[in-house]
mmCIF file of C-alpha atoms in Angstrom:
data_model
loop_
_atom_site.group_PDB
_atom_site.id
_atom_site.type_symbol
_atom_site.label_atom_id
_atom_site.label_comp_id
_atom_site.label_asym_id
_atom_site.label_seq_id
_atom_site.Cartn_x
_atom_site.Cartn_y
_atom_site.Cartn_z
ATOM 1 C CA MET A 1 0.000 0.000 0.000
ATOM 2 C CA SER A 2 1.103 3.569 -0.695
ATOM 3 C CA GLU A 3 -0.445 6.721 0.771
ATOM 4 C CA ASN A 4 0.206 8.627 -2.452
ATOM 5 C CA GLU A 5 -1.504 5.913 -4.507
ATOM 6 C CA PHE A 6 -4.425 5.926 -2.068
ATOM 7 C CA GLN A 7 -4.843 9.686 -2.505
ATOM 8 C CA LEU A 8 -4.559 9.379 -6.293
ATOM 9 C CA GLY A 9 -7.250 6.704 -6.239
ATOM 10 C CA ARG A 10 -9.408 8.876 -3.988
ATOM 11 C CA HIS A 11 -9.234 11.740 -6.489
ATOM 12 C CA LEU A 12 -10.030 9.410 -9.376
ATOM 13 C CA PHE A 13 -12.974 7.865 -7.504
ATOM 14 C CA TYR A 14 -14.646 11.252 -7.050
ATOM 15 C CA ASP A 15 -13.718 12.736 -10.438
ATOM 16 C CA PRO A 16 -16.199 12.629 -13.376
ATOM 17 C CA ILE A 17 -13.180 12.691 -15.688
ATOM 18 C CA LEU A 18 -13.586 8.915 -15.829
ATOM 19 C CA SER A 19 -16.830 9.210 -17.825
ATOM 20 C CA LYS A 20 -17.209 10.003 -21.502
ATOM 21 C CA ASP A 21 -18.898 13.372 -21.002
ATOM 22 C CA GLN A 22 -17.315 14.068 -17.609
ATOM 23 C CA THR A 23 -20.643 14.060 -15.753
ATOM 24 C CA ILE A 24 -20.490 10.763 -13.849
ATOM 25 C CA SER A 25 -17.947 9.676 -11.240
ATOM 26 C CA CYS A 26 -17.670 6.462 -9.242
ATOM 27 C CA ALA A 27 -19.138 8.413 -6.328
ATOM 28 C CA SER A 28 -22.246 9.266 -8.359
ATOM 29 C CA CYS A 29 -23.517 5.760 -7.586
ATOM 30 C CA HIS A 30 -21.363 5.060 -4.521
ATOM 31 C CA LEU A 31 -22.033 7.709 -1.859
ATOM 32 C CA GLN A 32 -20.068 7.460 1.364
ATOM 33 C CA ALA A 33 -22.968 8.329 3.683
ATOM 34 C CA ASN A 34 -24.867 5.379 2.169
ATOM 35 C CA SER A 35 -22.007 2.914 2.599
ATOM 36 C CA PHE A 36 -20.845 3.737 -0.915
ATOM 37 C CA THR A 37 -24.032 2.955 -2.779
ATOM 38 C CA HIS A 38 -26.979 5.097 -3.942
ATOM 39 C CA THR A 39 -30.390 5.339 -2.301
ATOM 40 C CA ASP A 40 -32.488 7.801 -4.295
ATOM 41 C CA HIS A 41 -33.439 5.475 -7.164
ATOM 42 C CA GLU A 42 -33.889 1.760 -7.808
ATOM 43 C CA LEU A 43 -31.409 1.384 -10.671
ATOM 44 C CA SER A 44 -28.080 3.085 -11.297
ATOM 45 C CA HIS A 45 -27.998 6.110 -13.611
ATOM 46 C CA GLY A 46 -25.299 6.722 -16.218
ATOM 47 C CA ILE A 47 -24.237 9.450 -18.627
ATOM 48 C CA GLY A 48 -27.014 11.323 -20.366
ATOM 49 C CA GLY A 49 -29.530 10.154 -17.778
ATOM 50 C CA ILE A 50 -29.382 6.559 -19.062
ATOM 51 C CA ILE A 51 -30.988 4.099 -16.646
ATOM 52 C CA GLY A 52 -28.962 0.978 -15.910
ATOM 53 C CA LYS A 53 -30.134 -2.566 -15.282
ATOM 54 C CA ARG A 54 -29.191 -2.988 -11.631
ATOM 55 C CA ASN A 55 -29.052 -1.395 -8.229
ATOM 56 C CA SER A 56 -25.474 -0.560 -7.224
ATOM 57 C CA LEU A 57 -23.766 -2.715 -4.631
ATOM 58 C CA ALA A 58 -22.348 -1.133 -1.481
ATOM 59 C CA ILE A 59 -18.540 -0.934 -1.547
ATOM 60 C CA MET A 60 -16.765 -2.208 1.567
ATOM 61 C CA ASN A 61 -14.427 -4.979 2.704
ATOM 62 C CA LEU A 62 -13.583 -5.756 -0.925
ATOM 63 C CA ALA A 63 -10.300 -7.491 -0.114
ATOM 64 C CA TRP A 64 -12.334 -10.455 1.124
ATOM 65 C CA ASN A 65 -14.439 -10.717 -2.045
ATOM 66 C CA SER A 66 -13.666 -13.505 -4.498
ATOM 67 C CA SER A 67 -15.810 -11.942 -7.241
ATOM 68 C CA PHE A 68 -17.448 -8.608 -8.022
ATOM 69 C CA MET A 69 -20.727 -7.323 -9.478
ATOM 70 C CA TRP A 70 -24.149 -8.880 -8.892
ATOM 71 C CA ASP A 71 -23.391 -11.647 -11.402
ATOM 72 C CA GLY A 72 -19.716 -12.191 -10.529
ATOM 73 C CA GLY A 73 -18.696 -11.048 -13.993
ATOM 74 C CA VAL A 74 -15.415 -9.653 -12.611
ATOM 75 C CA ASN A 75 -13.116 -11.906 -10.605
ATOM 76 C CA HIS A 76 -10.219 -9.557 -9.781
ATOM 77 C CA ILE A 77 -10.453 -6.356 -7.772
ATOM 78 C CA GLU A 78 -7.932 -4.501 -9.956
ATOM 79 C CA LEU A 79 -10.128 -5.068 -13.020
ATOM 80 C CA GLN A 80 -13.438 -4.155 -11.393
ATOM 81 C CA ALA A 81 -13.391 -0.476 -12.409
ATOM 82 C CA LEU A 82 -13.190 -1.431 -16.085
ATOM 83 C CA ALA A 83 -16.808 -2.577 -16.041
ATOM 84 C CA PRO A 84 -18.447 0.774 -15.134
ATOM 85 C CA ILE A 85 -15.916 2.808 -17.146
ATOM 86 C CA SER A 86 -16.697 0.899 -20.335
ATOM 87 C CA SER A 87 -20.417 0.273 -19.799
ATOM 88 C CA LYS A 88 -22.645 2.295 -22.152
ATOM 89 C CA ASN A 89 -25.222 2.465 -19.345
ATOM 90 C CA GLU A 90 -22.736 3.899 -16.854
ATOM 91 C CA MET A 91 -19.634 5.920 -17.789
ATOM 92 C CA GLY A 92 -19.679 5.108 -21.513
ATOM 93 C CA SER A 93 -15.941 5.576 -21.922
ATOM 94 C CA SER A 94 -12.841 3.412 -22.321
ATOM 95 C CA LEU A 95 -9.589 3.054 -20.436
ATOM 96 C CA ASN A 96 -7.709 4.590 -23.370
ATOM 97 C CA GLU A 97 -9.955 7.669 -23.334
ATOM 98 C CA VAL A 98 -9.559 8.048 -19.579
ATOM 99 C CA VAL A 99 -5.758 7.778 -19.770
ATOM 100 C CA ALA A 100 -5.617 10.395 -22.538
ATOM 101 C CA LYS A 101 -7.594 12.848 -20.391
ATOM 102 C CA LEU A 102 -5.445 12.162 -17.345
ATOM 103 C CA ASN A 103 -2.271 12.783 -19.327
ATOM 104 C CA SER A 104 -3.592 16.189 -20.420
ATOM 105 C CA SER A 105 -4.264 17.223 -16.799
ATOM 106 C CA GLU A 106 -1.503 19.031 -14.902
ATOM 107 C CA LYS A 107 -3.090 17.986 -11.617
ATOM 108 C CA TYR A 108 -2.991 14.300 -12.494
ATOM 109 C CA LYS A 109 0.513 14.543 -13.897
ATOM 110 C CA ALA A 110 1.594 15.674 -10.428
ATOM 111 C CA LEU A 111 -0.473 13.036 -8.626
ATOM 112 C CA PHE A 112 0.859 10.226 -10.828
ATOM 113 C CA PHE A 113 4.423 11.454 -10.316
ATOM 114 C CA ASN A 114 3.924 11.481 -6.530
ATOM 115 C CA SER A 115 2.697 7.901 -6.688
ATOM 116 C CA TYR A 116 4.965 6.328 -9.295
ATOM 117 C CA LYS A 117 7.885 8.767 -9.801
ATOM 118 C CA ASP A 118 6.607 9.086 -13.356
ATOM 119 C CA SER A 119 3.984 11.616 -14.435
ATOM 120 C CA LEU A 120 2.748 9.418 -17.298
ATOM 121 C CA ALA A 121 -0.663 7.892 -16.624
ATOM 122 C CA THR A 122 -1.272 4.364 -17.900
ATOM 123 C CA GLY A 123 -4.277 2.084 -17.735
ATOM 124 C CA GLN A 124 -2.525 -0.253 -15.322
ATOM 125 C CA LYS A 125 -1.535 2.532 -12.932
ATOM 126 C CA THR A 126 -5.010 4.089 -13.095
ATOM 127 C CA LEU A 127 -6.721 0.820 -12.170
ATOM 128 C CA LEU A 128 -4.158 0.116 -9.445
ATOM 129 C CA ALA A 129 -4.679 3.544 -7.878
ATOM 130 C CA LEU A 130 -8.463 3.095 -7.847
ATOM 131 C CA THR A 131 -7.905 -0.275 -6.175
ATOM 132 C CA GLN A 132 -5.632 1.271 -3.564
ATOM 133 C CA PHE A 133 -8.529 3.508 -2.536
ATOM 134 C CA THR A 134 -11.429 1.067 -2.715
ATOM 135 C CA VAL A 135 -9.599 -1.773 -0.980
ATOM 136 C CA MET A 136 -9.217 0.464 2.074
ATOM 137 C CA LEU A 137 -12.969 1.038 2.410
ATOM 138 C CA ASN A 138 -13.242 -1.361 5.321
ATOM 139 C CA SER A 139 -16.114 -1.394 7.791
ATOM 140 C CA TYR A 140 -15.467 -3.214 11.063
ATOM 141 C CA ASN A 141 -16.393 -0.896 13.940
ATOM 142 C CA SER A 142 -20.155 -1.245 14.312
ATOM 143 C CA LYS A 143 -21.956 -1.886 17.580
ATOM 144 C CA TYR A 144 -22.084 -5.544 16.553
ATOM 145 C CA ASP A 145 -18.292 -5.642 16.207
ATOM 146 C CA LYS A 146 -17.782 -4.072 19.610
ATOM 147 C CA TYR A 147 -20.210 -6.588 21.113
ATOM 148 C CA ILE A 148 -18.334 -9.519 19.558
ATOM 149 C CA ILE A 149 -14.935 -8.155 20.627
ATOM 150 C CA ASP A 150 -16.290 -7.753 24.153
ATOM 151 C CA LYS A 151 -17.289 -11.449 23.987
ATOM 152 C CA GLY A 152 -20.906 -10.652 24.666
ATOM 153 C CA GLY A 153 -20.721 -8.224 27.545
ATOM 154 C CA ASP A 154 -23.553 -5.822 28.236
ATOM 155 C CA LEU A 155 -23.289 -3.683 25.086
ATOM 156 C CA PHE A 156 -26.346 -5.262 23.423
ATOM 157 C CA THR A 157 -29.857 -4.784 24.736
ATOM 158 C CA GLN A 158 -31.932 -7.896 25.273
ATOM 159 C CA GLN A 159 -33.862 -7.066 22.101
ATOM 160 C CA GLU A 160 -30.609 -6.878 20.101
ATOM 161 C CA LYS A 161 -29.467 -10.195 21.575
ATOM 162 C CA ASN A 162 -32.778 -11.760 20.593
ATOM 163 C CA GLY A 163 -32.385 -10.328 17.096
ATOM 164 C CA LEU A 164 -28.878 -11.754 16.775
ATOM 165 C CA ASN A 165 -30.143 -15.202 17.745
ATOM 166 C CA ILE A 166 -32.988 -14.941 15.220
ATOM 167 C CA PHE A 167 -30.520 -13.817 12.566
ATOM 168 C CA ARG A 168 -28.145 -16.707 13.247
ATOM 169 C CA LYS A 169 -30.986 -19.185 13.071
ATOM 170 C CA ASN A 170 -32.604 -17.875 9.883
ATOM 171 C CA CYS A 171 -30.179 -15.737 7.867
ATOM 172 C CA ALA A 172 -26.554 -16.555 8.671
ATOM 173 C CA SER A 173 -26.169 -19.492 6.271
ATOM 174 C CA CYS A 174 -25.972 -16.983 3.399
ATOM 175 C CA HIS A 175 -25.162 -13.752 5.233
ATOM 176 C CA THR A 176 -22.312 -15.325 7.140
ATOM 177 C CA GLU A 177 -20.548 -13.515 9.965
ATOM 178 C CA PRO A 178 -18.333 -11.526 10.163
ATOM 179 C CA LEU A 179 -18.578 -10.238 6.560
ATOM 180 C CA PHE A 180 -22.334 -10.923 6.495
ATOM 181 C CA THR A 181 -22.007 -12.511 3.071
ATOM 182 C CA ASN A 182 -20.716 -15.905 1.957
ATOM 183 C CA ASN A 183 -19.511 -14.408 -1.359
ATOM 184 C CA GLU A 184 -21.661 -16.928 -3.213
ATOM 185 C CA PHE A 185 -24.619 -16.667 -5.602
ATOM 186 C CA ARG A 186 -28.170 -17.562 -4.670
ATOM 187 C CA ASN A 187 -31.653 -17.503 -6.165
ATOM 188 C CA ASN A 188 -33.568 -15.926 -3.299
ATOM 189 C CA GLY A 189 -37.019 -16.415 -4.767
ATOM 190 C CA LEU A 190 -37.605 -13.098 -6.517
ATOM 191 C CA THR A 191 -39.960 -12.924 -9.489
ATOM 192 C CA LEU A 192 -38.298 -12.155 -12.810
ATOM 193 C CA ASP A 193 -38.753 -8.504 -13.769
ATOM 194 C CA PRO A 194 -40.193 -8.748 -17.329
ATOM 195 C CA PHE A 195 -38.707 -5.364 -18.292
ATOM 196 C CA LEU A 196 -35.154 -6.018 -17.092
ATOM 197 C CA ASN A 197 -35.252 -9.736 -17.971
ATOM 198 C CA ASP A 198 -32.188 -10.234 -15.770
ATOM 199 C CA TYR A 199 -31.182 -13.844 -15.149
ATOM 200 C CA GLY A 200 -28.120 -12.934 -13.100
ATOM 201 C CA ARG A 201 -25.213 -15.356 -12.874
ATOM 202 C CA MET A 202 -26.472 -17.437 -15.807
ATOM 203 C CA GLN A 203 -25.618 -14.560 -18.161
ATOM 204 C CA ILE A 204 -21.959 -15.075 -17.223
ATOM 205 C CA THR A 205 -21.728 -18.871 -17.016
ATOM 206 C CA ASN A 206 -24.414 -19.839 -19.567
ATOM 207 C CA LYS A 207 -25.418 -22.610 -17.156
ATOM 208 C CA SER A 208 -29.106 -23.166 -16.517
ATOM 209 C CA GLU A 209 -28.361 -24.084 -12.904
ATOM 210 C CA ASP A 210 -27.255 -20.471 -12.361
ATOM 211 C CA SER A 211 -30.561 -18.994 -13.529
ATOM 212 C CA LEU A 212 -31.798 -16.136 -11.308
ATOM 213 C CA LYS A 213 -28.782 -16.391 -9.017
ATOM 214 C CA PHE A 214 -27.241 -13.159 -7.794
ATOM 215 C CA LYS A 215 -24.413 -12.405 -5.422
ATOM 216 C CA VAL A 216 -25.314 -12.482 -1.740
ATOM 217 C CA PRO A 217 -24.726 -8.861 -0.641
ATOM 218 C CA THR A 218 -23.221 -7.933 2.690
ATOM 219 C CA LEU A 219 -25.642 -6.740 5.340
ATOM 220 C CA ARG A 220 -23.145 -4.403 6.952
ATOM 221 C CA ASN A 221 -24.527 -0.868 7.119
ATOM 222 C CA ILE A 222 -27.766 -2.256 5.679
ATOM 223 C CA GLN A 223 -29.758 0.454 7.471
ATOM 224 C CA PHE A 224 -28.284 3.034 5.086
ATOM 225 C CA THR A 225 -28.307 1.134 1.783
ATOM 226 C CA PRO A 226 -31.901 1.031 0.487
ATOM 227 C CA PRO A 227 -33.326 0.144 -1.959
ATOM 228 C CA TYR A 228 -32.658 -3.569 -1.696
ATOM 229 C CA MET A 229 -32.075 -6.478 -4.090
ATOM 230 C CA HIS A 230 -30.291 -6.427 -7.456
ATOM 231 C CA ASP A 231 -33.089 -4.393 -9.023
ATOM 232 C CA GLY A 232 -33.867 -2.198 -6.020
ATOM 233 C CA ARG A 233 -37.444 -3.452 -5.811
ATOM 234 C CA PHE A 234 -37.758 -3.204 -2.022
ATOM 235 C CA GLN A 235 -37.655 0.232 -0.403
ATOM 236 C CA ASN A 236 -37.205 -0.838 3.212
ATOM 237 C CA LEU A 237 -36.173 -3.811 5.330
ATOM 238 C CA LYS A 238 -39.737 -4.599 6.364
ATOM 239 C CA GLU A 239 -40.506 -5.318 2.700
ATOM 240 C CA VAL A 240 -37.435 -7.560 2.534
ATOM 241 C CA ILE A 241 -38.583 -9.600 5.533
ATOM 242 C CA SER A 242 -42.109 -9.808 4.091
ATOM 243 C CA HIS A 243 -40.637 -11.281 0.909
ATOM 244 C CA TYR A 244 -38.949 -14.077 2.843
ATOM 245 C CA LYS A 245 -42.124 -14.713 4.817
ATOM 246 C CA LEU A 246 -44.699 -14.589 2.019
ATOM 247 C CA GLY A 247 -43.217 -13.760 -1.368
ATOM 248 C CA ILE A 248 -40.727 -16.493 -2.269
ATOM 249 C CA VAL A 249 -41.195 -17.917 -5.766
ATOM 250 C CA HIS A 250 -40.203 -21.576 -5.869
ATOM 251 C CA SER A 251 -38.146 -22.800 -8.821
ATOM 252 C CA LYS A 252 -35.467 -25.364 -9.658
ATOM 253 C CA THR A 253 -32.636 -23.024 -8.752
ATOM 254 C CA LEU A 254 -34.112 -21.629 -5.527
ATOM 255 C CA ALA A 255 -31.623 -21.674 -2.654
ATOM 256 C CA LYS A 256 -32.262 -24.753 -0.542
ATOM 257 C CA GLU A 257 -32.263 -22.567 2.568
ATOM 258 C CA LEU A 258 -35.483 -20.960 1.300
ATOM 259 C CA ASN A 259 -37.554 -24.066 0.661
ATOM 260 C CA SER A 260 -39.520 -23.098 3.764
ATOM 261 C CA ASN A 261 -40.794 -19.569 4.257
ATOM 262 C CA LEU A 262 -39.451 -17.471 7.102
ATOM 263 C CA ASN A 263 -41.685 -18.027 10.109
ATOM 264 C CA LEU A 264 -41.410 -15.091 12.479
ATOM 265 C CA SER A 265 -43.843 -13.445 14.864
ATOM 266 C CA HIS A 266 -44.280 -9.678 14.743
ATOM 267 C CA LYS A 267 -42.074 -9.320 17.839
ATOM 268 C CA GLU A 268 -39.347 -11.470 16.249
ATOM 269 C CA GLU A 269 -39.450 -9.335 13.103
ATOM 270 C CA VAL A 270 -38.956 -6.204 15.175
ATOM 271 C CA ASP A 271 -36.095 -7.797 17.127
ATOM 272 C CA LEU A 272 -34.407 -8.817 13.873
ATOM 273 C CA LEU A 273 -34.720 -5.276 12.487
ATOM 274 C CA VAL A 274 -33.293 -3.864 15.699
ATOM 275 C CA PHE A 275 -30.315 -6.207 15.432
ATOM 276 C CA LEU A 276 -29.655 -5.233 11.807
ATOM 277 C CA ARG A 277 -29.216 -1.641 12.955
ATOM 278 C CA THR A 278 -26.250 -2.768 15.072
ATOM 279 C CA LEU A 279 -24.375 -3.482 11.817
ATOM 280 C CA THR A 280 -24.114 0.261 11.124
ATOM 281 C CA ASP A 281 -20.545 1.570 11.330
ATOM 282 C CA TYR A 282 -20.855 5.339 11.740
ATOM 283 C CA GLU A 283 -17.097 5.850 11.806
ATOM 284 C CA PHE A 284 -16.919 4.294 8.344
ATOM 285 C CA LEU A 285 -19.846 6.282 6.956
ATOM 286 C CA PHE A 286 -18.415 9.617 8.086
ATOM 287 C CA ASN A 287 -14.667 9.026 7.925
ATOM 288 C CA ASP A 288 -13.073 12.144 6.395
ATOM 289 C CA ARG A 289 -10.302 9.994 4.947
ATOM 290 C CA PHE A 290 -12.773 8.469 2.495
ATOM 291 C CA SER A 291 -14.645 11.668 1.666
ATOM 292 C CA TYR A 292 -14.688 14.030 -1.303
ATOM 293 C CA PRO A 293 -11.090 15.285 -1.673
ATOM 294 C CA PHE A 294 -11.468 18.506 -3.663
#
């Protein structure tokens, strides 16, 4: 790791210079206060007001991810930024175009020189710098974390303890502690949106057994990352729980963990929601080190 590379990546992350018309930055869809995702619309927006196909994933703890994107179409963190840069629905540019603009910028000539002792921007160095920033977006200081470190202790209320037990019984097989994801792909029983016609992982593998499977997202900071699911169809966590109680669509690829609907009383639902709030890491959400650098 290099501090200069981190700062270069931070500038790149927040700079719309990465997009074709210089209107969209990484931060346009990945806002720090929302755990580096967006919350004001269901699907991501790109240049020219183009609407994308999916809700953006929250960015955190990426070093422990074995794949990226909802369908796992990227399997290396240093290549991840290529997808939004080159997507016609997002930044609509190319790495060559981005590098040309960076090399015409006196500011970036200085930043690249500070990082690499060479003012010349290249595609490899640009992607590496972005990685140096995003790989440091680590969330690990929530109330839940403090409770675990304290080996139980008295930090949790009884309601939060009840919620944790309910979570471990019903949710943890996919949203596995401590990352609150198993980094795998699951069909969680959502109906197919006929407009988006998104079959998820199958579009990458071309295997029918991957139909309607999407990456299991982390639940860290989940309080601040609505809307939920790959297409942003649920606006709040109560709707998410209602889906698992009443809305699961059974199919051949449905996750085996969901063969039975979630069976919770109203009190148990409330306790679960209260527990999920303990996964919020306020220090991460408001850390000046990760904020807009200009």
